Amino acid sequence: MPMTMSRARVARRIATAAAFGGGGVGLLGVAAVGVLLTEVRLARRTVGGSSDIPPCADGRYGAAFSHRTDRPPLRLGFLGDSTAAGQGVHRPSQTPGALLASGLAALSELPVDFRNVALPGAQSDDLARQVELMLADGAATPDVCVIMIGANDVTHRMAPAQSVRHLAEAVRRLRAAGCEVIVGTCPDLGTIEPVYQPLRWVARRLSRQLAAAQTIGVIESGGRTVSLGDLLGPEFEARPRELFGPDNYHPSAEGYATAAMAVLPTLCASLGLWPEEERPEPARGEGLLPVEQAAAEAASEGGTEVTASRAPWALLKHRRRRQLPEPEPTDPSSVTG
């Protein structure tokens, strides 16, 4: 609890600095930064990297539902970095976007038009460009967008307040255009298998702190968050060979499925399609908490949703997961732009 409260206070300072245009909030001393940079150089020799172009999964999912309804398709957009793009797998059906589009189609019983503008290597300052691309065709504005961002901000030492400011602005622009927004917060970089101490501890601390600050910025901008940090923690630490891809950095197909299963309930709930009430179940560790406390707790437990309630409160949810359907082949011509 003391650690959670400390993280909550720092996250609030970062989010406040982001809102008022401040710079970074120092999370590490000079000596620690020196150690971190030394360890990063060593880790880069061990951790693989991938220059492969992620498979394109754009298109229509659940096309069979078109024959059962005269309702228009749902539109799902994806923004962010290599995790959002699906780097590390080779088939479109293995990407998180395809998995979520297929799951959304199955639960809504509607076709889903999916479009992904995520860019491998992107940091949060690229989100403005991605939002422009996503909203360029006003007639095809997404009903809901998923953003996955933050890991490159940590590894490239972007000031946390700057990172949160870019993300919050992207959420506000999408919400103003009529999109629901779900943000998968910064993953826990301490789960990367070849990274050793003390870098593992530092990476975990930095990524969780950014995730908590991201949550505050997103909630106060009208979006929802799902923690990807510890979500890729117990599973990834216990079975890294299965859940990390060949480059030991990006998730494998099973790893992306694990992440997508956690995001799907929140994605559907944002559209009123999830069969759980929007209220806390105390027996499941859910509750109404101050926003910064909810953000700090979510950063420590993967798959945790944070949704705005009456200010200054937020709803902390642990939604029940469902097995994802196997994505079907898509019709690329169904999505324009």
Tab-separated table of C-alpha atoms in Angstrom, residues 57 60-63 91-106 114 253 257 260 323-330:
chain	number	residue	atom	x	y	z
A	57	ALA	CA	-4.870	-6.789	-40.832
A	60	ARG	CA	-13.847	-6.259	-42.525
A	61	TYR	CA	-14.394	-8.857	-39.792
A	62	GLY	CA	-17.647	-10.696	-39.166
A	63	ALA	CA	-18.750	-10.146	-42.758
A	91	ARG	CA	-0.102	-13.603	-40.003
A	92	PRO	CA	-2.705	-10.792	-39.878
A	93	SER	CA	-4.973	-13.010	-37.790
A	94	GLN	CA	-2.350	-13.082	-35.001
A	95	THR	CA	-2.223	-9.307	-34.493
A	96	PRO	CA	-4.048	-7.746	-31.542
A	97	GLY	CA	-6.145	-5.596	-33.873
A	98	ALA	CA	-7.449	-8.586	-35.819
A	99	LEU	CA	-8.171	-10.482	-32.612
A	100	LEU	CA	-10.131	-7.572	-31.140
A	101	ALA	CA	-11.997	-6.847	-34.385
A	102	SER	CA	-13.061	-10.479	-34.587
A	103	GLY	CA	-14.081	-10.548	-30.920
A	104	LEU	CA	-16.051	-7.315	-31.261
A	105	ALA	CA	-17.858	-8.678	-34.322
A	106	ALA	CA	-18.788	-11.889	-32.522
A	114	PHE	CA	-10.833	-2.355	-38.866
A	253	ALA	CA	0.923	-14.850	-31.201
A	257	ALA	CA	-3.952	-13.141	-27.631
A	260	ALA	CA	-6.357	-8.901	-26.530
A	323	GLN	CA	-11.892	-16.759	-25.142
A	324	LEU	CA	-11.397	-14.922	-28.412
A	325	PRO	CA	-12.840	-16.370	-31.624
A	326	GLU	CA	-10.431	-17.256	-34.399
A	327	PRO	CA	-10.182	-14.256	-36.756
A	328	GLU	CA	-11.580	-14.951	-40.202
A	329	PRO	CA	-10.037	-13.805	-43.479
A	330	THR	CA	-10.732	-10.129	-44.066
